[in-house]
Coordinates of C-alpha atoms in Angstrom, one line a residue:
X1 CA -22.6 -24.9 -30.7
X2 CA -21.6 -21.3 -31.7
X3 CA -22.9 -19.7 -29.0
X4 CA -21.3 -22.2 -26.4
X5 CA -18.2 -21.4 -28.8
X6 CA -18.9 -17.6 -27.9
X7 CA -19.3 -17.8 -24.6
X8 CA -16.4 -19.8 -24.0
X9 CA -14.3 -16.4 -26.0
X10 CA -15.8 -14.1 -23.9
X11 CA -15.1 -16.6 -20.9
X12 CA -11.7 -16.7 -21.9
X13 CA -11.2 -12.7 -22.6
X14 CA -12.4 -12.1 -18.7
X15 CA -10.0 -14.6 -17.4
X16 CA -7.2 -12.6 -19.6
X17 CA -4.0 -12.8 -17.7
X18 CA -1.9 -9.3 -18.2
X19 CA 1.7 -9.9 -19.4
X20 CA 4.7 -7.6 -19.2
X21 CA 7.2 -9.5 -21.6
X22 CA 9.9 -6.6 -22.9
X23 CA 8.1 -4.1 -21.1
X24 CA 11.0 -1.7 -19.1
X25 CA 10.9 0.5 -15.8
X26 CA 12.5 3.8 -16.3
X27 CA 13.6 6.3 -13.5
X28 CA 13.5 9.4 -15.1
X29 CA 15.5 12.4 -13.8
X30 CA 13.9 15.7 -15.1
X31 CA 15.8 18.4 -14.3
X32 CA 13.8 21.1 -16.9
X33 CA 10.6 22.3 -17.4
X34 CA 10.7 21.0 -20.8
X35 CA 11.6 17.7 -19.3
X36 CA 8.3 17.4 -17.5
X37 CA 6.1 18.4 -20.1
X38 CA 7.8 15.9 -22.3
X39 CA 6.8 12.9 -19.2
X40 CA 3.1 14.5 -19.0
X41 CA 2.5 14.2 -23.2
X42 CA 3.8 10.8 -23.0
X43 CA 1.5 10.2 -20.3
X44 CA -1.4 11.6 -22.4
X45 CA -0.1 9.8 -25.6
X46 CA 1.2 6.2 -24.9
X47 CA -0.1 3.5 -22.2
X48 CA 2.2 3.9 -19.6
X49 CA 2.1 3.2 -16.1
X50 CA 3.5 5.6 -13.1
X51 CA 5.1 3.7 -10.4
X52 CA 6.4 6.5 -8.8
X53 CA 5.1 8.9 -8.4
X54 CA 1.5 7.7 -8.5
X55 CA 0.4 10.0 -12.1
X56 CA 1.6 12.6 -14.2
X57 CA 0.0 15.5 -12.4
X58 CA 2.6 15.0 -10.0
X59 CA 6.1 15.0 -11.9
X60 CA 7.9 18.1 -11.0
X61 CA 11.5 19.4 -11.6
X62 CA 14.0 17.0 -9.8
X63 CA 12.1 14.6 -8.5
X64 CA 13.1 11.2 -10.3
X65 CA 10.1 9.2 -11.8
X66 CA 9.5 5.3 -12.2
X67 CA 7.4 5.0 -15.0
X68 CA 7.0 1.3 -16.4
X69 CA 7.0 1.5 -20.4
X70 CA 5.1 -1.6 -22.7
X71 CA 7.3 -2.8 -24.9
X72 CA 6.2 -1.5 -28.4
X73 CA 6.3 2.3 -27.4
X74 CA 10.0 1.5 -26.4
X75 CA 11.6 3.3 -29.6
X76 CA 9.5 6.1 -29.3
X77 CA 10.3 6.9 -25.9
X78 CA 14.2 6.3 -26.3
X79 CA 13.6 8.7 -29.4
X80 CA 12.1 11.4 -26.9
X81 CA 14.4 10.7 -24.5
X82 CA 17.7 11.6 -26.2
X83 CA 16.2 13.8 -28.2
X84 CA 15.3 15.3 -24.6
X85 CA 18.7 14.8 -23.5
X86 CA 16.8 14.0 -20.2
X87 CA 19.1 11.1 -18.1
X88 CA 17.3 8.5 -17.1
X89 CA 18.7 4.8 -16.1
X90 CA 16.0 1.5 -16.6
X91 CA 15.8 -0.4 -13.4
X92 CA 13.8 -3.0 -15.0
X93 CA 15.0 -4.5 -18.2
X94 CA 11.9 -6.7 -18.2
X95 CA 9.0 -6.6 -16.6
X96 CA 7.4 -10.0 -17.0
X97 CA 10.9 -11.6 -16.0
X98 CA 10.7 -9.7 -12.8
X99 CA 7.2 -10.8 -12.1
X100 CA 8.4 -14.3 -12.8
X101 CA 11.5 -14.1 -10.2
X102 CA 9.4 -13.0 -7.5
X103 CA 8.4 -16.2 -6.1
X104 CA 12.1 -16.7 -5.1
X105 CA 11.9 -17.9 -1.4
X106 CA 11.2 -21.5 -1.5
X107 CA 8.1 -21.8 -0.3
X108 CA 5.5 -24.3 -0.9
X109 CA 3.3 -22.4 -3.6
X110 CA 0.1 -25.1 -2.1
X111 CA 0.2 -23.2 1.5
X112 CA -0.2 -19.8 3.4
X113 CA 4.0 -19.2 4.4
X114 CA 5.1 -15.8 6.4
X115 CA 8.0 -15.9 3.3
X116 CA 5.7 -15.8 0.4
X117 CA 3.2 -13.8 -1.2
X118 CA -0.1 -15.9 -0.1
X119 CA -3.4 -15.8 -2.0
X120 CA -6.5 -14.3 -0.6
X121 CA -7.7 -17.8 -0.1
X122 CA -4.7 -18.3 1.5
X123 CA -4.8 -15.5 4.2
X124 CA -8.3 -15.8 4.7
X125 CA -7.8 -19.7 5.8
X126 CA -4.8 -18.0 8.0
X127 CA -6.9 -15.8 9.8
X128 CA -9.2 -18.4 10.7
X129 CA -6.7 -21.0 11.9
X130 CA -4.8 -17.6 13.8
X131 CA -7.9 -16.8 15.5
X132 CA -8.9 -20.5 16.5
X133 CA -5.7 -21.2 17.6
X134 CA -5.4 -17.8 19.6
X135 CA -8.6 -17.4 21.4
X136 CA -7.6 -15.5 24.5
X137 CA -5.3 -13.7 22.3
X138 CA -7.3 -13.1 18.5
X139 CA -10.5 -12.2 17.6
X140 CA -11.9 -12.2 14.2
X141 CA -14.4 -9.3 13.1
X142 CA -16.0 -9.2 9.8
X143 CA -16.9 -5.2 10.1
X144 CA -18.6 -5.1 6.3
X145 CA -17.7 -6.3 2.2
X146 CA -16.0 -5.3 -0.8
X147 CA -17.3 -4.3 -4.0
X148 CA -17.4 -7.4 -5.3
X149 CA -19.5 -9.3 -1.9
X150 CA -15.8 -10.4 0.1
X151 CA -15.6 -9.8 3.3
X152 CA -13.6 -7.1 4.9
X153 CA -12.1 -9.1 8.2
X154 CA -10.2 -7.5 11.3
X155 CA -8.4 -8.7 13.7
X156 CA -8.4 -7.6 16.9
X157 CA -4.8 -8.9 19.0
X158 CA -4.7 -7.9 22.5
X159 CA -4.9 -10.0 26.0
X160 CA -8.5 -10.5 26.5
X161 CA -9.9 -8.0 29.1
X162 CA -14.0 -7.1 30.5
X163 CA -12.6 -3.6 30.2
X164 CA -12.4 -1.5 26.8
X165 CA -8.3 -0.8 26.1
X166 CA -6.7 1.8 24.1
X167 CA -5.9 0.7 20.4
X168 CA -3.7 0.9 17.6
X169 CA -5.0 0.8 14.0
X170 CA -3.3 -0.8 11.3
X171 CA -4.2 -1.4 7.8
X172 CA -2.4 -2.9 4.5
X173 CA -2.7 -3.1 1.0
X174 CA -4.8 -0.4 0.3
X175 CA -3.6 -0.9 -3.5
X176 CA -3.4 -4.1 -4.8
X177 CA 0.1 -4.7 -6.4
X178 CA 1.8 -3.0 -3.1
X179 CA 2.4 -7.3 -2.2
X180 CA 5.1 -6.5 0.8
X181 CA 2.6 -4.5 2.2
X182 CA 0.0 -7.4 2.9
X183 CA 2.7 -9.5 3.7
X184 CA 4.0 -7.7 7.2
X185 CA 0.7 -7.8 8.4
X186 CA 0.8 -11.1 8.3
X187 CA 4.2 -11.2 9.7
X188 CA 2.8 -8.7 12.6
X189 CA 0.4 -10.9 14.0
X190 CA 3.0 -14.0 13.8
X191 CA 5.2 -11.8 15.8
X192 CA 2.4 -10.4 17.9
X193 CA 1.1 -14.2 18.8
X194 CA 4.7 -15.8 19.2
X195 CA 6.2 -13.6 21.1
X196 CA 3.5 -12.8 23.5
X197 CA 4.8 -13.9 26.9
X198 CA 8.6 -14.1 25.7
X199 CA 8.8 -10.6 24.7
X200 CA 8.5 -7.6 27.6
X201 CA 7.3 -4.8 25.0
X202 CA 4.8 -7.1 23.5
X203 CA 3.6 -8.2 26.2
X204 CA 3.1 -5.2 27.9
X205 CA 1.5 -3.8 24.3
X206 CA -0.9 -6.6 24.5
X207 CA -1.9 -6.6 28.3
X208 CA -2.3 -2.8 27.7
X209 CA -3.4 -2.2 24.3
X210 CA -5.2 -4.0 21.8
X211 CA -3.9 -4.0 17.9
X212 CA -6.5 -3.8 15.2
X213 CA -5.1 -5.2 12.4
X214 CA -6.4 -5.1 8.4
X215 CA -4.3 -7.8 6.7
X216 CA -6.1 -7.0 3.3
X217 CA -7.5 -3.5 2.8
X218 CA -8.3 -4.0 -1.3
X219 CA -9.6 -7.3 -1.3
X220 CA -10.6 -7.3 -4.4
X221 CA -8.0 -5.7 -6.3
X222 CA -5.4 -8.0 -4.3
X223 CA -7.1 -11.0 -5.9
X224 CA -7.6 -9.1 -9.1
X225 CA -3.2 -8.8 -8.8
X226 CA -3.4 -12.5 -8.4
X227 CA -5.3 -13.5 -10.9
X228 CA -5.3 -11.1 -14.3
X229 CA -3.3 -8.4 -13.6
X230 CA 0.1 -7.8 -11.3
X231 CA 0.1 -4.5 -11.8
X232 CA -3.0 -3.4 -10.6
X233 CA -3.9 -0.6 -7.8
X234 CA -6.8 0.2 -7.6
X235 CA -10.4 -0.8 -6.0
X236 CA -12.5 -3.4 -8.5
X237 CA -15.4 -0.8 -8.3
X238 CA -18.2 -0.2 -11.3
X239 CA -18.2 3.6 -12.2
X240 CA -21.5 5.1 -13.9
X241 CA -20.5 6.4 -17.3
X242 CA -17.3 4.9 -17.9
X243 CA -15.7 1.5 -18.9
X244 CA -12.7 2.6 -16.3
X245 CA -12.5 0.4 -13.3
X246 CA -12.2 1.4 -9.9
X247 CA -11.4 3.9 -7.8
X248 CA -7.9 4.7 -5.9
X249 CA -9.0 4.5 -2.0
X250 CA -6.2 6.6 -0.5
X251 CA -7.8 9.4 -2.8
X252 CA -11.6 8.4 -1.7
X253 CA -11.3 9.9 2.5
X254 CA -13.2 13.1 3.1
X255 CA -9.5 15.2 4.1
X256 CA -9.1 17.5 1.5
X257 CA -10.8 15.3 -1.1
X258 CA -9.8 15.7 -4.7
X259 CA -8.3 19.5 -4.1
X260 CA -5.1 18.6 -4.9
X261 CA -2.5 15.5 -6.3
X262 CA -5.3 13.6 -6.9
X263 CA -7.9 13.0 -10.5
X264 CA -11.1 13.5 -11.0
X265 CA -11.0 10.9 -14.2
X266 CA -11.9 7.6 -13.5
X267 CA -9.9 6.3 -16.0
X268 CA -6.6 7.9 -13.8
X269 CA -4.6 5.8 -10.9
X270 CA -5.4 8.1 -8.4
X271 CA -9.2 8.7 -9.5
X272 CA -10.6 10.3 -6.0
X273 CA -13.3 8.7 -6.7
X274 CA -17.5 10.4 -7.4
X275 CA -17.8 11.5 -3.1
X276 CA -16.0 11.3 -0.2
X277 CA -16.1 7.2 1.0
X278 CA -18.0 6.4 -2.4
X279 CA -15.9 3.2 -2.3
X280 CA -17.7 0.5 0.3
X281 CA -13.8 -0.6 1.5
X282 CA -13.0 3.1 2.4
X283 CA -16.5 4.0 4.2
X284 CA -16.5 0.4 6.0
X285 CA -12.7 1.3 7.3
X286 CA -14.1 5.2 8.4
X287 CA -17.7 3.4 9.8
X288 CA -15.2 1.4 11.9
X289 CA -12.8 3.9 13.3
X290 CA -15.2 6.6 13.6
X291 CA -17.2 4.5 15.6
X292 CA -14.2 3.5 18.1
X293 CA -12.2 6.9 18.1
X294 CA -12.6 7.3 21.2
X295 CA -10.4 4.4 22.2
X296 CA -8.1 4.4 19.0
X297 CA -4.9 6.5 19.7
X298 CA -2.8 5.3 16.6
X299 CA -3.2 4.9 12.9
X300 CA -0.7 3.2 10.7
X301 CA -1.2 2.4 7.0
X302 CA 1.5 0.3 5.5
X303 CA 2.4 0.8 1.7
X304 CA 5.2 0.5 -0.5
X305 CA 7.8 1.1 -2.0
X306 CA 9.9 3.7 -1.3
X307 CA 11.2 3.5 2.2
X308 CA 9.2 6.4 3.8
X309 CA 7.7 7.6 7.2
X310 CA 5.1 10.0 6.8
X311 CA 2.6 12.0 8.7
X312 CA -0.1 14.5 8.1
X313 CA -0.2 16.6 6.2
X314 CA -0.3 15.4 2.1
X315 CA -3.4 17.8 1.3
X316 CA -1.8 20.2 2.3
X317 CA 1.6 22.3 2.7
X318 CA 0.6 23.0 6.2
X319 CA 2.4 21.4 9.1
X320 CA 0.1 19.3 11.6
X321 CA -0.3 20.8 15.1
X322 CA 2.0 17.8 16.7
X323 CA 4.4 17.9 14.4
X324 CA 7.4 18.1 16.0
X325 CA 5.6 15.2 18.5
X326 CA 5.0 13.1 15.5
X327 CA 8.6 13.9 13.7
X328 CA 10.5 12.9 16.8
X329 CA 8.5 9.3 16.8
X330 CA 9.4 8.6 13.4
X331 CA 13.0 9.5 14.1
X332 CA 13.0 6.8 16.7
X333 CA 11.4 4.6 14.6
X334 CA 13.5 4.4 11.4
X335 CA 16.6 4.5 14.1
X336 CA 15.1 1.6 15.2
X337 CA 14.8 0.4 11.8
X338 CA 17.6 0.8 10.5
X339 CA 19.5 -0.6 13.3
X340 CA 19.2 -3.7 11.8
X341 CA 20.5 -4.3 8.3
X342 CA 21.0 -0.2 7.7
X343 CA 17.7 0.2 5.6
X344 CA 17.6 3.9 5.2
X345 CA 14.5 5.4 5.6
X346 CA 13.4 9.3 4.6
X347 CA 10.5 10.9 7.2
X348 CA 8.7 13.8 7.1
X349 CA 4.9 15.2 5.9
X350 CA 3.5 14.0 3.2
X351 CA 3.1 16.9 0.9
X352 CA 6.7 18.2 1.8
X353 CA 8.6 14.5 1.8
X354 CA 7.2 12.8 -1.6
X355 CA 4.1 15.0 -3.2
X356 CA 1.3 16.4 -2.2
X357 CA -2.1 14.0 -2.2
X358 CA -5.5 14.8 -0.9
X359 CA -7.6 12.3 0.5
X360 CA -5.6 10.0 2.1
X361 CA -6.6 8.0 5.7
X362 CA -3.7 9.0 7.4
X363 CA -4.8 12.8 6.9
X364 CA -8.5 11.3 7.5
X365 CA -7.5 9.5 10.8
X366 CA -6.0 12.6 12.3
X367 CA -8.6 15.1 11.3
X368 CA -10.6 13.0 13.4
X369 CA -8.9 13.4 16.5
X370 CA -6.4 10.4 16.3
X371 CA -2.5 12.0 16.8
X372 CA -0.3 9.2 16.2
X373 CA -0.9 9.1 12.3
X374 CA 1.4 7.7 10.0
X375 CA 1.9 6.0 7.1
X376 CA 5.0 4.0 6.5
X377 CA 5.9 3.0 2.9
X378 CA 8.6 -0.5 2.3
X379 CA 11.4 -1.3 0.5
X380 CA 12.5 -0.4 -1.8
X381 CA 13.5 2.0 -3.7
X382 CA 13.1 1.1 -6.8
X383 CA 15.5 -1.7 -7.5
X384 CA 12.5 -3.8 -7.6
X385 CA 9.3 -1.3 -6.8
X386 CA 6.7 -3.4 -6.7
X387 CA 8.2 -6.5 -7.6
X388 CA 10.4 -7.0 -4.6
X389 CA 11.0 -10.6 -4.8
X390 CA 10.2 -12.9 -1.6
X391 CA 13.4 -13.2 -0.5
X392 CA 13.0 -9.8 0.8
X393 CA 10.1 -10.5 2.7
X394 CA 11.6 -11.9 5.8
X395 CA 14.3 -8.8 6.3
X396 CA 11.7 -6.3 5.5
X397 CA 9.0 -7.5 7.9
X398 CA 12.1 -7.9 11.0
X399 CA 13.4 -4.4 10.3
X400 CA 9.8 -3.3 10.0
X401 CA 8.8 -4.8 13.4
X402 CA 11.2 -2.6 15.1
X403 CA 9.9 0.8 13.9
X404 CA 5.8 -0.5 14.4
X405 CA 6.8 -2.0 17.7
X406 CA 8.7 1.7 18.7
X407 CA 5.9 3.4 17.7
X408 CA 3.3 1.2 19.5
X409 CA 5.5 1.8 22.8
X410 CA 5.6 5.2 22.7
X411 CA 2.0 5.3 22.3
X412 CA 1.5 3.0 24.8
X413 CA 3.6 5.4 27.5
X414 CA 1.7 8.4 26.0
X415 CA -2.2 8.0 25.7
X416 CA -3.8 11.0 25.4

């Protein structure tokens, strides 16, 4: 009887759900040295976690920071803070209560919905009824598993041809709490399925192109988001010689890996990782496009939050060789974007526009020869961060739409 006793503890101690109750999102605002050493020691003494940006290593002077604070280091920190005289404003007042509110659209919490944030079940029953219903239109690949034995499934949308097409590439979720992010490509291949025939530029995509499309990148972390912890980021890998789980996959691609903005501690949010592709989700995603580069033209990883266009490079300072081909996309993009509800979005390189960040797949994918290379962060910008509830869901995928759709045209008219 004790030992069922036991393991029914230890049962109940895995299945541990995280909460956030009086836990509070700051946006700090330091403007001094001394300000950012002050963020880094509170980093190194206190649990915290960085929403933006992604760890300590990268607060510099005046750039603000989103750091989410639990609940019993609050007087401390408003201690160090005015003693600081550092400004700072809390965007959240409570975490758990914006966890909560999330699920604020209405929809039927029992079914896959375009509106909500679905379960992995969920989408995975989606893809299947998607590709059943859509055969001359959408093909299901499983192209390798996670970590934990899931699969990792594509799909591939484009008029069914006996000839090989040009492609577009494009991923989400490649960290787990990112939740807007898995829900436009959902909303994509909606789009991409309904408005096939109706729509001139999706049409013509499709009868020219095909669109490869990742709906869940992180499997296992997404679940893991689900299930024990909203909050978390990264991979559900087991690391030799640590307790610390996983690894952060936009830090695990062989482009500069771990040189710089990125950790070589596993216990760190943006751990690079033991090699290049040492995760099984990042080398199945770089076994895949390596092996059809020669007919992928575009790459396009979708994150959030912070309403962002970026292109190569994040490892380094450097400016791409079609730069000025890939800043003039992303111009007509987030005009397209904003056009409309006036969602402001910033563009520019990586390392210049937010931080710098080695070993990231955008950097990856063009390195390998693919130009059109971006990665396009959500809403918002901050309001919300990662918690943007699901009534924002159906005007961030439509505005979305338009800059994906603009960039897949001008692809389409310039294949190289």
């Amino acid at each position: 009887m004790k030992l069922l006793l036991f393991f029914g503890l230890v049962a109940v101690a895995l299945a541990e759900v995280k909460r956030f109750e009086g836990d509070k999102v700051f946006r700090l605002k330091p403007n001094l040295d001394a300000h950012v050493t002050i963020i880094k020691d509170l980093a190194k003494s206190i649990e915290v976690d960085f929403w933006r940006p992604d760890s300590e290593d990268l607060v510099t002077i005046g750039t603000d920071v989103d750091i989410q604070i639990p609940a019993r280091y609050l007087n401390l920190v408003y201690a160090t803070l005015d003693q600081s005289a550092m400004e700072y404003e809390i965007f959240i007042e409570d975490v758990q209560s914006a966890v909560d509110g999330q699920a604020d659209s209405g929809a039927s919490p029992r079914a896959h919905s375009y509106t909500k944030y679905n379960t992995w079940s969920e989408i995975e029953a989606w893809i299947d009824s998607t590709a059943s219903a859509n055969p001359t239109l959408v093909s299901k690949q499983v192209i390798g598993n996670t970590f934990e034995g899931r699969p990792l499934i594509l799909l591939k949308i484009g008029k069914s041809s006996t000839s090989t097409k040009p492609a577009i590439f494009m991923d989400c979720g490649f960290h787990a709490r990112e939740w807007i992010a898995h829900a436009f490509c959902q909303w994509f291949v909606k789009e991409a399925v309904e408005t096939y025939g109706s729509d001139t530029e999706m049409t013509s995509l499709l009868n020219d192109m095909d669109v490869y499309v990742m709906p869940v990148f992180n499997v296992d972390g997404y679940i893991f988001s689900h299930t024990n912890n909203r909050m978390w980021r990264k991979t559900r890998s087991k690391i030799s010689g640590t307790s610390c789980i996983g690894t952060d996959p936009n830090r695990n691609f062989d482009a500069g890996w771990c040189t710089i903005g990125a950790s070589s501690d596993p216990c760190s949010e943006t751990f690079c990782g033991k090699t290049p592709e040492s995760e099984i989700e990042t080398k199945t995603l770089a076994d895949f496009i390596r092996s059809n580069k020669s007919t992928i033209k575009a790459y396009i990883t979708v994150h959030s939050y912070s309403q962002l266009l970026l292109f190569p490079y994040s490892y380094t300072y450097n400016l791409a060789a079609h730069h000025s081909e890939l800043l003039t996309v992303a111009k007509g993009a987030t005009a397209a974007l904003t056009s409309l509800y006036g969602t402001r979005y910033t563009i520019g390189p990586g390392a210049t526009t937010i931080y710098p960040a080695a070993g990231g797949s955008d950097d990856w994918a063009y390195d390998l020869g693919i130009k059109y290379s971006y990665t396009i962060e959500l809403r918002d910008t901050g309001f919300y961060g990662f918690l943007l509830p699901e009534s924002q869901i159906k005007p961030t995928c439509e505005e979305t739409m338009l800059a994906i759709k603009y960039i897949a045209t001008y692809v389409q008219k310039n294949l190289y």
